[in-house]
Amino acid sequence: MRLVATLLRGPGALLALTLVARPGLAQAANTAAPAGPAATGTQQLLLWFLLGTLALVILLIGLLTATLVVRLRPQLRRLYELPTVRPTWSGRVLGLAVGDTTLVRGEVRDEVLDHDYDGILEFDNDLPPWWKYGFYATIVFALGYLSYYHLSGTGQLQGAEYAAEMQQAALLVSADADDPNQLTAYAALTTAGDLSSGKSLFTTNCAPCHGVNAEGKVGPNLTDEYWLHGGEINHVYKTIKFGVQGKGMVAWKGKLSGKQILQVSSYVLSLQGSKPAGAKEPQGEKEAPAKPVARL
């Protein structure tokens, strides 16, 4: 007991109390930890309450204003008829409250001009103010748009915005071998063995749509310089591996290995300029072959 009393009276009192209170503090911290989502929910409820209250106040002010305008309409009419009030801008706004829409429709004078086109007369009336001010607003907007996007270069044009969005989207896609957005860096195979294997695979799997000599049937002609999805070896590889959705070109990923797809792609490029009989009309964009490819 004396030891305990000494600790409580001396410098060790704080340490002893901390050790004793530590489990309680930990328990309190664990209890208070889940309060984060509850606090967030309370803040959201408070925000919606304030927004609802603000909307209700605005509605009440609008109703009171409309009631006052209806009750004071005779007095407002007499005020509007004053010659010093009616021509002014505030007077025209006041005219809307008493039923005069000149501020919106403009002055309708119905003055006949001395123009006569086959009996058709022309009136000299003002353009509606809402139309004129809207036109002025479009001029201001056009100047701001020109300055922001073209002169200062602060804003991104359509092409730059598209490129930025594509870069952001690429970050969300895995960059592995099964990523259709990642183009491979293969070179075309030119050995006789690879081209022979590619020809065998092409005859078995591709000839029903593209023809035995790749002249084109349901699918396009693969022997000319025109390509729908790119004629470089890696573009052909990508088309064969992932297919083309909605165009009838099936994906051969999982059916052929990567080496087999490269062999077929290389064989297809070896047929460039072979001009088979009954070749289908060109389709797509013209592309010159990047490098000559050996043929069988």
PDB file of C-alpha atoms in Angstrom:
ATOM      1  CA  MET A   1       0.000   0.000   0.000  1.00  0.00           C
ATOM      2  CA  ARG A   2       2.838   2.392   0.820  1.00  0.00           C
ATOM      3  CA  LEU A   3       4.362   1.687  -2.612  1.00  0.00           C
ATOM      4  CA  VAL A   4       1.091   2.514  -4.339  1.00  0.00           C
ATOM      5  CA  ALA A   5       0.688   5.700  -2.312  1.00  0.00           C
ATOM      6  CA  THR A   6       4.238   6.736  -3.121  1.00  0.00           C
ATOM      7  CA  LEU A   7       3.644   6.198  -6.862  1.00  0.00           C
ATOM      8  CA  LEU A   8       0.473   8.229  -6.741  1.00  0.00           C
ATOM      9  CA  ARG A   9       2.204  11.073  -4.899  1.00  0.00           C
ATOM     10  CA  GLY A  10       5.409  11.044  -6.975  1.00  0.00           C
ATOM     11  CA  PRO A  11       6.277  11.581 -10.661  1.00  0.00           C
ATOM     12  CA  GLY A  12       5.161   8.026 -11.471  1.00  0.00           C
ATOM     13  CA  ALA A  13       1.570   8.921 -10.694  1.00  0.00           C
ATOM     14  CA  LEU A  14       0.893  10.102 -14.267  1.00  0.00           C
ATOM     15  CA  LEU A  15       2.380   6.917 -15.777  1.00  0.00           C
ATOM     16  CA  ALA A  16       0.409   4.709 -13.399  1.00  0.00           C
ATOM     17  CA  LEU A  17      -2.839   6.478 -14.197  1.00  0.00           C
ATOM     18  CA  THR A  18      -2.110   6.216 -17.931  1.00  0.00           C
ATOM     19  CA  LEU A  19      -1.547   2.468 -17.707  1.00  0.00           C
ATOM     20  CA  VAL A  20      -4.739   2.031 -15.736  1.00  0.00           C
ATOM     21  CA  ALA A  21      -6.802   4.212 -18.061  1.00  0.00           C
ATOM     22  CA  ARG A  22      -5.351   2.834 -21.300  1.00  0.00           C
ATOM     23  CA  PRO A  23      -7.876  -0.021 -21.758  1.00  0.00           C
ATOM     24  CA  GLY A  24     -10.713   2.407 -21.153  1.00  0.00           C
ATOM     25  CA  LEU A  25      -9.330   4.878 -23.683  1.00  0.00           C
ATOM     26  CA  ALA A  26      -8.921   2.146 -26.281  1.00  0.00           C
ATOM     27  CA  GLN A  27     -12.481   0.979 -25.696  1.00  0.00           C
ATOM     28  CA  ALA A  28     -13.758   4.552 -26.061  1.00  0.00           C
ATOM     29  CA  ALA A  29     -11.812   4.996 -29.309  1.00  0.00           C
ATOM     30  CA  ASN A  30     -13.230   1.760 -30.712  1.00  0.00           C
ATOM     31  CA  THR A  31     -16.717   2.839 -29.739  1.00  0.00           C
ATOM     32  CA  ALA A  32     -16.342   6.254 -31.359  1.00  0.00           C
ATOM     33  CA  ALA A  33     -14.764   4.969 -34.590  1.00  0.00           C
ATOM     34  CA  PRO A  34     -18.002   3.996 -36.393  1.00  0.00           C
ATOM     35  CA  ALA A  35     -19.377   7.497 -35.838  1.00  0.00           C
ATOM     36  CA  GLY A  36     -17.925   8.702 -39.164  1.00  0.00           C
ATOM     37  CA  PRO A  37     -20.703   7.453 -41.502  1.00  0.00           C
ATOM     38  CA  ALA A  38     -23.370   8.535 -39.010  1.00  0.00           C
ATOM     39  CA  ALA A  39     -21.900  12.034 -38.891  1.00  0.00           C
ATOM     40  CA  THR A  40     -21.836  12.168 -42.673  1.00  0.00           C
ATOM     41  CA  GLY A  41     -25.472  11.110 -42.831  1.00  0.00           C
ATOM     42  CA  THR A  42     -26.404  13.794 -40.309  1.00  0.00           C
ATOM     43  CA  GLN A  43     -24.620  16.443 -42.372  1.00  0.00           C
ATOM     44  CA  GLN A  44     -26.463  15.360 -45.506  1.00  0.00           C
ATOM     45  CA  LEU A  45     -29.811  15.520 -43.712  1.00  0.00           C
ATOM     46  CA  LEU A  46     -28.946  18.977 -42.421  1.00  0.00           C
ATOM     47  CA  LEU A  47     -27.974  20.100 -45.930  1.00  0.00           C
ATOM     48  CA  TRP A  48     -31.249  18.846 -47.417  1.00  0.00           C
ATOM     49  CA  PHE A  49     -33.179  20.497 -44.591  1.00  0.00           C
ATOM     50  CA  LEU A  50     -31.513  23.832 -45.278  1.00  0.00           C
ATOM     51  CA  LEU A  51     -32.113  23.524 -49.034  1.00  0.00           C
ATOM     52  CA  GLY A  52     -35.761  22.638 -48.437  1.00  0.00           C
ATOM     53  CA  THR A  53     -36.159  25.579 -46.084  1.00  0.00           C
ATOM     54  CA  LEU A  54     -34.579  27.931 -48.632  1.00  0.00           C
ATOM     55  CA  ALA A  55     -36.905  26.661 -51.381  1.00  0.00           C
ATOM     56  CA  LEU A  56     -39.906  27.142 -49.088  1.00  0.00           C
ATOM     57  CA  VAL A  57     -38.842  30.707 -48.276  1.00  0.00           C
ATOM     58  CA  ILE A  58     -38.408  31.534 -51.973  1.00  0.00           C
ATOM     59  CA  LEU A  59     -41.849  30.068 -52.712  1.00  0.00           C
ATOM     60  CA  LEU A  60     -43.449  32.122 -49.938  1.00  0.00           C
ATOM     61  CA  ILE A  61     -41.750  35.308 -51.172  1.00  0.00           C
ATOM     62  CA  GLY A  62     -43.037  34.628 -54.691  1.00  0.00           C
ATOM     63  CA  LEU A  63     -46.581  34.052 -53.445  1.00  0.00           C
ATOM     64  CA  LEU A  64     -46.494  37.229 -51.338  1.00  0.00           C
ATOM     65  CA  THR A  65     -45.167  39.262 -54.271  1.00  0.00           C
ATOM     66  CA  ALA A  66     -47.887  37.926 -56.584  1.00  0.00           C
ATOM     67  CA  THR A  67     -50.559  38.690 -53.976  1.00  0.00           C
ATOM     68  CA  LEU A  68     -49.303  42.242 -53.530  1.00  0.00           C
ATOM     69  CA  VAL A  69     -49.213  42.833 -57.285  1.00  0.00           C
ATOM     70  CA  VAL A  70     -52.811  41.628 -57.656  1.00  0.00           C
ATOM     71  CA  ARG A  71     -54.066  43.737 -54.752  1.00  0.00           C
ATOM     72  CA  LEU A  72     -52.118  46.864 -55.751  1.00  0.00           C
ATOM     73  CA  ARG A  73     -52.760  46.561 -59.475  1.00  0.00           C
ATOM     74  CA  PRO A  74     -54.964  49.685 -59.715  1.00  0.00           C
ATOM     75  CA  GLN A  75     -52.338  51.806 -57.959  1.00  0.00           C
ATOM     76  CA  LEU A  76     -49.582  50.289 -60.102  1.00  0.00           C
ATOM     77  CA  ARG A  77     -51.620  51.062 -63.209  1.00  0.00           C
ATOM     78  CA  ARG A  78     -51.914  54.752 -62.248  1.00  0.00           C
ATOM     79  CA  LEU A  79     -48.184  54.847 -61.507  1.00  0.00           C
ATOM     80  CA  TYR A  80     -47.436  53.236 -64.868  1.00  0.00           C
ATOM     81  CA  GLU A  81     -49.525  55.818 -66.732  1.00  0.00           C
ATOM     82  CA  LEU A  82     -47.299  58.666 -65.537  1.00  0.00           C
ATOM     83  CA  PRO A  83     -45.350  60.105 -68.523  1.00  0.00           C
ATOM     84  CA  THR A  84     -42.103  60.099 -66.558  1.00  0.00           C
ATOM     85  CA  VAL A  85     -42.394  56.419 -65.629  1.00  0.00           C
ATOM     86  CA  ARG A  86     -43.718  54.598 -68.676  1.00  0.00           C
ATOM     87  CA  PRO A  87     -40.787  55.161 -71.111  1.00  0.00           C
ATOM     88  CA  THR A  88     -38.155  54.081 -68.586  1.00  0.00           C
ATOM     89  CA  TRP A  89     -36.766  50.571 -68.244  1.00  0.00           C
ATOM     90  CA  SER A  90     -38.223  50.188 -64.749  1.00  0.00           C
ATOM     91  CA  GLY A  91     -41.533  51.441 -66.100  1.00  0.00           C
ATOM     92  CA  ARG A  92     -41.556  48.721 -68.766  1.00  0.00           C
ATOM     93  CA  VAL A  93     -40.872  46.121 -66.088  1.00  0.00           C
ATOM     94  CA  LEU A  94     -43.760  47.605 -64.122  1.00  0.00           C
ATOM     95  CA  GLY A  95     -45.860  47.339 -67.273  1.00  0.00           C
ATOM     96  CA  LEU A  96     -45.502  43.559 -67.186  1.00  0.00           C
ATOM     97  CA  ALA A  97     -47.203  43.596 -63.764  1.00  0.00           C
ATOM     98  CA  VAL A  98     -50.186  45.540 -65.084  1.00  0.00           C
ATOM     99  CA  GLY A  99     -50.562  43.589 -68.340  1.00  0.00           C
ATOM    100  CA  ASP A 100     -48.498  45.593 -70.841  1.00  0.00           C
ATOM    101  CA  THR A 101     -46.104  43.214 -72.662  1.00  0.00           C
ATOM    102  CA  THR A 102     -44.225  45.889 -74.586  1.00  0.00           C
ATOM    103  CA  LEU A 103     -41.013  44.895 -72.816  1.00  0.00           C
ATOM    104  CA  VAL A 104     -41.325  41.407 -74.306  1.00  0.00           C
ATOM    105  CA  ARG A 105     -42.930  41.933 -77.716  1.00  0.00           C
ATOM    106  CA  GLY A 106     -41.561  45.405 -78.519  1.00  0.00           C
ATOM    107  CA  GLU A 107     -43.346  48.363 -80.052  1.00  0.00           C
ATOM    108  CA  VAL A 108     -45.916  47.268 -82.612  1.00  0.00           C
ATOM    109  CA  ARG A 109     -46.528  50.393 -84.665  1.00  0.00           C
ATOM    110  CA  ASP A 110     -47.985  48.764 -87.789  1.00  0.00           C
ATOM    111  CA  GLU A 111     -46.567  51.545 -89.917  1.00  0.00           C
ATOM    112  CA  VAL A 112     -46.811  50.599 -93.580  1.00  0.00           C
ATOM    113  CA  LEU A 113     -43.622  51.209 -95.525  1.00  0.00           C
ATOM    114  CA  ASP A 114     -43.583  52.280 -99.135  1.00  0.00           C
ATOM    115  CA  HIS A 115     -42.632  48.785-100.268  1.00  0.00           C
ATOM    116  CA  ASP A 116     -45.151  46.966-102.393  1.00  0.00           C
ATOM    117  CA  TYR A 117     -44.245  43.502-103.677  1.00  0.00           C
ATOM    118  CA  ASP A 118     -47.136  42.169-105.776  1.00  0.00           C
ATOM    119  CA  GLY A 119     -49.637  43.561-103.317  1.00  0.00           C
ATOM    120  CA  ILE A 120     -47.690  42.428-100.250  1.00  0.00           C
ATOM    121  CA  LEU A 121     -47.115  45.306 -97.829  1.00  0.00           C
ATOM    122  CA  GLU A 122     -44.330  45.597 -95.252  1.00  0.00           C
ATOM    123  CA  PHE A 123     -44.854  46.877 -91.721  1.00  0.00           C
ATOM    124  CA  ASP A 124     -42.177  48.739 -89.780  1.00  0.00           C
ATOM    125  CA  ASN A 125     -42.276  47.027 -86.368  1.00  0.00           C
ATOM    126  CA  ASP A 126     -39.565  46.517 -83.787  1.00  0.00           C
ATOM    127  CA  LEU A 127     -37.925  43.162 -83.357  1.00  0.00           C
ATOM    128  CA  PRO A 128     -38.992  41.521 -80.084  1.00  0.00           C
ATOM    129  CA  PRO A 129     -36.619  42.669 -77.333  1.00  0.00           C
ATOM    130  CA  TRP A 130     -36.115  39.091 -76.125  1.00  0.00           C
ATOM    131  CA  TRP A 131     -34.889  38.203 -79.636  1.00  0.00           C
ATOM    132  CA  LYS A 132     -32.524  41.187 -79.839  1.00  0.00           C
ATOM    133  CA  TYR A 133     -31.037  40.630 -76.386  1.00  0.00           C
ATOM    134  CA  GLY A 134     -30.686  36.920 -77.120  1.00  0.00           C
ATOM    135  CA  PHE A 135     -28.797  37.788 -80.298  1.00  0.00           C
ATOM    136  CA  TYR A 136     -26.512  40.132 -78.375  1.00  0.00           C
ATOM    137  CA  ALA A 137     -25.918  37.366 -75.832  1.00  0.00           C
ATOM    138  CA  THR A 138     -24.830  34.979 -78.610  1.00  0.00           C
ATOM    139  CA  ILE A 139     -22.318  37.571 -79.843  1.00  0.00           C
ATOM    140  CA  VAL A 140     -20.854  37.917 -76.351  1.00  0.00           C
ATOM    141  CA  PHE A 141     -20.759  34.128 -75.995  1.00  0.00           C
ATOM    142  CA  ALA A 142     -19.036  33.740 -79.373  1.00  0.00           C
ATOM    143  CA  LEU A 143     -16.359  36.278 -78.429  1.00  0.00           C
ATOM    144  CA  GLY A 144     -15.765  34.534 -75.105  1.00  0.00           C
ATOM    145  CA  TYR A 145     -15.636  31.129 -76.795  1.00  0.00           C
ATOM    146  CA  LEU A 146     -13.178  32.376 -79.425  1.00  0.00           C
ATOM    147  CA  SER A 147     -10.942  33.928 -76.772  1.00  0.00           C
ATOM    148  CA  TYR A 148     -11.036  30.936 -74.414  1.00  0.00           C
ATOM    149  CA  TYR A 149     -10.577  28.097 -76.900  1.00  0.00           C
ATOM    150  CA  HIS A 150      -8.724  29.609 -79.877  1.00  0.00           C
ATOM    151  CA  LEU A 151      -6.888  32.782 -78.918  1.00  0.00           C
ATOM    152  CA  SER A 152      -5.660  32.030 -75.388  1.00  0.00           C
ATOM    153  CA  GLY A 153      -5.590  28.244 -75.852  1.00  0.00           C
ATOM    154  CA  THR A 154      -6.863  27.768 -72.286  1.00  0.00           C
ATOM    155  CA  GLY A 155      -9.687  25.427 -73.207  1.00  0.00           C
ATOM    156  CA  GLN A 156      -9.276  22.065 -74.915  1.00  0.00           C
ATOM    157  CA  LEU A 157     -10.717  21.651 -78.382  1.00  0.00           C
ATOM    158  CA  GLN A 158     -12.648  18.551 -79.349  1.00  0.00           C
ATOM    159  CA  GLY A 159      -9.630  16.562 -80.518  1.00  0.00           C
ATOM    160  CA  ALA A 160      -7.513  17.378 -77.468  1.00  0.00           C
ATOM    161  CA  GLU A 161     -10.407  16.646 -75.120  1.00  0.00           C
ATOM    162  CA  TYR A 162     -10.982  13.292 -76.788  1.00  0.00           C
ATOM    163  CA  ALA A 163      -7.288  12.398 -76.495  1.00  0.00           C
ATOM    164  CA  ALA A 164      -7.276  13.349 -72.797  1.00  0.00           C
ATOM    165  CA  GLU A 165     -10.368  11.242 -72.125  1.00  0.00           C
ATOM    166  CA  MET A 166      -8.834   8.286 -73.933  1.00  0.00           C
ATOM    167  CA  GLN A 167      -5.685   8.590 -71.804  1.00  0.00           C
ATOM    168  CA  GLN A 168      -7.774   8.627 -68.651  1.00  0.00           C
ATOM    169  CA  ALA A 169      -9.784   5.638 -69.850  1.00  0.00           C
ATOM    170  CA  ALA A 170      -6.582   3.723 -70.644  1.00  0.00           C
ATOM    171  CA  LEU A 171      -5.560   4.009 -66.987  1.00  0.00           C
ATOM    172  CA  LEU A 172      -8.647   2.008 -66.020  1.00  0.00           C
ATOM    173  CA  VAL A 173      -7.837  -0.862 -68.412  1.00  0.00           C
ATOM    174  CA  SER A 174      -5.267  -3.501 -67.607  1.00  0.00           C
ATOM    175  CA  ALA A 175      -2.173  -3.331 -69.783  1.00  0.00           C
ATOM    176  CA  ASP A 176      -1.667  -7.078 -70.074  1.00  0.00           C
ATOM    177  CA  ALA A 177      -1.598  -9.248 -73.175  1.00  0.00           C
ATOM    178  CA  ASP A 178      -5.410  -9.456 -73.233  1.00  0.00           C
ATOM    179  CA  ASP A 179      -5.890  -5.701 -73.334  1.00  0.00           C
ATOM    180  CA  PRO A 180      -7.340  -4.789 -76.766  1.00  0.00           C
ATOM    181  CA  ASN A 181      -6.187  -1.189 -76.305  1.00  0.00           C
ATOM    182  CA  GLN A 182      -2.520  -2.198 -76.131  1.00  0.00           C
ATOM    183  CA  LEU A 183      -0.993  -2.745 -79.552  1.00  0.00           C
ATOM    184  CA  THR A 184       1.706  -5.400 -79.829  1.00  0.00           C
ATOM    185  CA  ALA A 185       5.167  -4.785 -81.309  1.00  0.00           C
ATOM    186  CA  TYR A 186       5.614  -7.930 -83.398  1.00  0.00           C
ATOM    187  CA  ALA A 187       7.474  -8.188 -86.678  1.00  0.00           C
ATOM    188  CA  ALA A 188       6.084 -10.242 -89.529  1.00  0.00           C
ATOM    189  CA  LEU A 189       7.361 -13.829 -89.759  1.00  0.00           C
ATOM    190  CA  THR A 190       9.084 -14.630 -93.058  1.00  0.00           C
ATOM    191  CA  THR A 191      10.406 -18.165 -92.683  1.00  0.00           C
ATOM    192  CA  ALA A 192       8.913 -20.870 -94.894  1.00  0.00           C
ATOM    193  CA  GLY A 193       7.847 -22.940 -91.884  1.00  0.00           C
ATOM    194  CA  ASP A 194       5.905 -20.112 -90.245  1.00  0.00           C
ATOM    195  CA  LEU A 195       4.221 -19.097 -93.500  1.00  0.00           C
ATOM    196  CA  SER A 196       3.312 -22.718 -94.228  1.00  0.00           C
ATOM    197  CA  SER A 197       1.739 -23.076 -90.786  1.00  0.00           C
ATOM    198  CA  GLY A 198      -0.062 -19.770 -91.309  1.00  0.00           C
ATOM    199  CA  LYS A 199      -1.416 -20.973 -94.650  1.00  0.00           C
ATOM    200  CA  SER A 200      -2.708 -24.195 -93.102  1.00  0.00           C
ATOM    201  CA  LEU A 201      -4.409 -22.283 -90.285  1.00  0.00           C
ATOM    202  CA  PHE A 202      -5.865 -19.789 -92.754  1.00  0.00           C
ATOM    203  CA  THR A 203      -7.260 -22.515 -94.995  1.00  0.00           C
ATOM    204  CA  THR A 204      -8.893 -24.257 -92.048  1.00  0.00           C
ATOM    205  CA  ASN A 205     -10.291 -21.269 -90.164  1.00  0.00           C
ATOM    206  CA  CYS A 206     -10.376 -18.192 -92.416  1.00  0.00           C
ATOM    207  CA  ALA A 207     -11.033 -19.452 -95.943  1.00  0.00           C
ATOM    208  CA  PRO A 208     -14.820 -19.941 -95.439  1.00  0.00           C
ATOM    209  CA  CYS A 209     -15.235 -16.151 -95.070  1.00  0.00           C
ATOM    210  CA  HIS A 210     -12.230 -14.737 -96.927  1.00  0.00           C
ATOM    211  CA  GLY A 211     -11.765 -17.351 -99.659  1.00  0.00           C
ATOM    212  CA  VAL A 212      -9.063 -19.930-100.167  1.00  0.00           C
ATOM    213  CA  ASN A 213      -6.762 -17.351-101.732  1.00  0.00           C
ATOM    214  CA  ALA A 214      -7.998 -14.517 -99.471  1.00  0.00           C
ATOM    215  CA  GLU A 215      -9.875 -13.043-102.433  1.00  0.00           C
ATOM    216  CA  GLY A 216     -12.819 -12.182-100.212  1.00  0.00           C
ATOM    217  CA  LYS A 217     -16.291 -13.711 -99.841  1.00  0.00           C
ATOM    218  CA  VAL A 218     -18.389 -12.682 -96.872  1.00  0.00           C
ATOM    219  CA  GLY A 219     -15.283 -11.068 -95.466  1.00  0.00           C
ATOM    220  CA  PRO A 220     -13.171  -8.506 -97.311  1.00  0.00           C
ATOM    221  CA  ASN A 221     -10.431  -9.134 -99.836  1.00  0.00           C
ATOM    222  CA  LEU A 222      -7.095  -9.437 -97.996  1.00  0.00           C
ATOM    223  CA  THR A 223      -4.788  -9.285-100.995  1.00  0.00           C
ATOM    224  CA  ASP A 224      -5.146  -5.613-101.940  1.00  0.00           C
ATOM    225  CA  GLU A 225      -3.836  -2.476-100.230  1.00  0.00           C
ATOM    226  CA  TYR A 226      -7.161  -1.533 -98.630  1.00  0.00           C
ATOM    227  CA  TRP A 227      -7.850  -2.329 -94.997  1.00  0.00           C
ATOM    228  CA  LEU A 228     -10.841  -1.814 -92.738  1.00  0.00           C
ATOM    229  CA  HIS A 229      -8.931  -2.102 -89.469  1.00  0.00           C
ATOM    230  CA  GLY A 230      -5.308  -1.490 -90.393  1.00  0.00           C
ATOM    231  CA  GLY A 231      -2.891  -3.453 -92.544  1.00  0.00           C
ATOM    232  CA  GLU A 232       0.235  -3.313 -90.389  1.00  0.00           C
ATOM    233  CA  ILE A 233       1.200  -6.672 -88.855  1.00  0.00           C
ATOM    234  CA  ASN A 234       0.170  -5.669 -85.320  1.00  0.00           C
ATOM    235  CA  HIS A 235      -3.172  -4.298 -86.488  1.00  0.00           C
ATOM    236  CA  VAL A 236      -3.883  -7.530 -88.374  1.00  0.00           C
ATOM    237  CA  TYR A 237      -2.819  -9.480 -85.274  1.00  0.00           C
ATOM    238  CA  LYS A 238      -5.196  -7.447 -83.107  1.00  0.00           C
ATOM    239  CA  THR A 239      -8.098  -7.919 -85.531  1.00  0.00           C
ATOM    240  CA  ILE A 240      -7.618 -11.674 -85.618  1.00  0.00           C
ATOM    241  CA  LYS A 241      -7.131 -12.000 -81.866  1.00  0.00           C
ATOM    242  CA  PHE A 242      -9.998  -9.825 -80.626  1.00  0.00           C
ATOM    243  CA  GLY A 243     -12.302  -9.872 -83.653  1.00  0.00           C
ATOM    244  CA  VAL A 244     -14.605  -7.037 -84.694  1.00  0.00           C
ATOM    245  CA  GLN A 245     -17.840  -6.845 -82.783  1.00  0.00           C
ATOM    246  CA  GLY A 246     -20.919  -6.482 -84.959  1.00  0.00           C
ATOM    247  CA  LYS A 247     -19.029  -7.141 -88.220  1.00  0.00           C
ATOM    248  CA  GLY A 248     -18.974 -10.950 -88.205  1.00  0.00           C
ATOM    249  CA  MET A 249     -15.245 -11.195 -87.494  1.00  0.00           C
ATOM    250  CA  VAL A 250     -14.997 -13.575 -84.555  1.00  0.00           C
ATOM    251  CA  ALA A 251     -12.262 -13.365 -81.930  1.00  0.00           C
ATOM    252  CA  TRP A 252      -9.715 -16.179 -82.235  1.00  0.00           C
ATOM    253  CA  LYS A 253      -8.267 -15.523 -78.778  1.00  0.00           C
ATOM    254  CA  GLY A 254      -8.459 -18.808 -76.880  1.00  0.00           C
ATOM    255  CA  LYS A 255      -8.847 -20.822 -80.093  1.00  0.00           C
ATOM    256  CA  LEU A 256      -5.428 -20.073 -81.538  1.00  0.00           C
ATOM    257  CA  SER A 257      -2.236 -19.434 -79.638  1.00  0.00           C
ATOM    258  CA  GLY A 258      -0.347 -16.173 -79.922  1.00  0.00           C
ATOM    259  CA  LYS A 259       2.232 -17.809 -82.176  1.00  0.00           C
ATOM    260  CA  GLN A 260      -0.485 -19.197 -84.448  1.00  0.00           C
ATOM    261  CA  ILE A 261      -2.209 -15.806 -84.717  1.00  0.00           C
ATOM    262  CA  LEU A 262       1.114 -14.229 -85.672  1.00  0.00           C
ATOM    263  CA  GLN A 263       1.662 -16.954 -88.287  1.00  0.00           C
ATOM    264  CA  VAL A 264      -1.772 -16.326 -89.816  1.00  0.00           C
ATOM    265  CA  SER A 265      -1.182 -12.559 -89.785  1.00  0.00           C
ATOM    266  CA  SER A 266       2.169 -12.981 -91.490  1.00  0.00           C
ATOM    267  CA  TYR A 267       0.682 -15.303 -94.117  1.00  0.00           C
ATOM    268  CA  VAL A 268      -2.088 -12.781 -94.845  1.00  0.00           C
ATOM    269  CA  LEU A 269       0.494 -10.050 -95.426  1.00  0.00           C
ATOM    270  CA  SER A 270       2.469 -12.385 -97.690  1.00  0.00           C
ATOM    271  CA  LEU A 271      -0.540 -12.427-100.031  1.00  0.00           C
ATOM    272  CA  GLN A 272      -0.343  -8.692-100.686  1.00  0.00           C
ATOM    273  CA  GLY A 273      -0.478  -7.995-104.423  1.00  0.00           C
ATOM    274  CA  SER A 274      -1.124 -11.639-105.386  1.00  0.00           C
ATOM    275  CA  LYS A 275      -4.272 -10.594-107.362  1.00  0.00           C
ATOM    276  CA  PRO A 276      -6.278 -13.845-107.138  1.00  0.00           C
ATOM    277  CA  ALA A 277      -9.087 -14.568-109.587  1.00  0.00           C
ATOM    278  CA  GLY A 278     -12.506 -13.257-108.595  1.00  0.00           C
ATOM    279  CA  ALA A 279     -11.103 -10.835-106.034  1.00  0.00           C
ATOM    280  CA  LYS A 280     -13.656  -8.800-104.155  1.00  0.00           C
ATOM    281  CA  GLU A 281     -13.807  -5.024-104.569  1.00  0.00           C
ATOM    282  CA  PRO A 282     -11.514  -3.039-102.233  1.00  0.00           C
ATOM    283  CA  GLN A 283     -12.917  -1.998 -98.857  1.00  0.00           C
ATOM    284  CA  GLY A 284     -11.564   0.419 -96.276  1.00  0.00           C
ATOM    285  CA  GLU A 285      -8.570   2.742 -96.441  1.00  0.00           C
ATOM    286  CA  LYS A 286      -5.541   2.317 -98.660  1.00  0.00           C
ATOM    287  CA  GLU A 287      -2.303   1.484 -96.850  1.00  0.00           C
ATOM    288  CA  ALA A 288       1.074   0.820 -98.383  1.00  0.00           C
ATOM    289  CA  PRO A 289       2.791  -2.231 -96.859  1.00  0.00           C
ATOM    290  CA  ALA A 290       5.428  -1.246 -94.313  1.00  0.00           C
ATOM    291  CA  LYS A 291       7.948  -3.917 -95.316  1.00  0.00           C
ATOM    292  CA  PRO A 292       8.022  -6.535 -98.056  1.00  0.00           C
ATOM    293  CA  VAL A 293       7.074  -9.963 -96.778  1.00  0.00           C
ATOM    294  CA  ALA A 294       8.465 -13.227 -98.182  1.00  0.00           C
ATOM    295  CA  ARG A 295       6.037 -15.499 -99.975  1.00  0.00           C
ATOM    296  CA  LEU A 296       5.744 -19.236-100.200  1.00  0.00           C
TER     297      LEU A 296
END
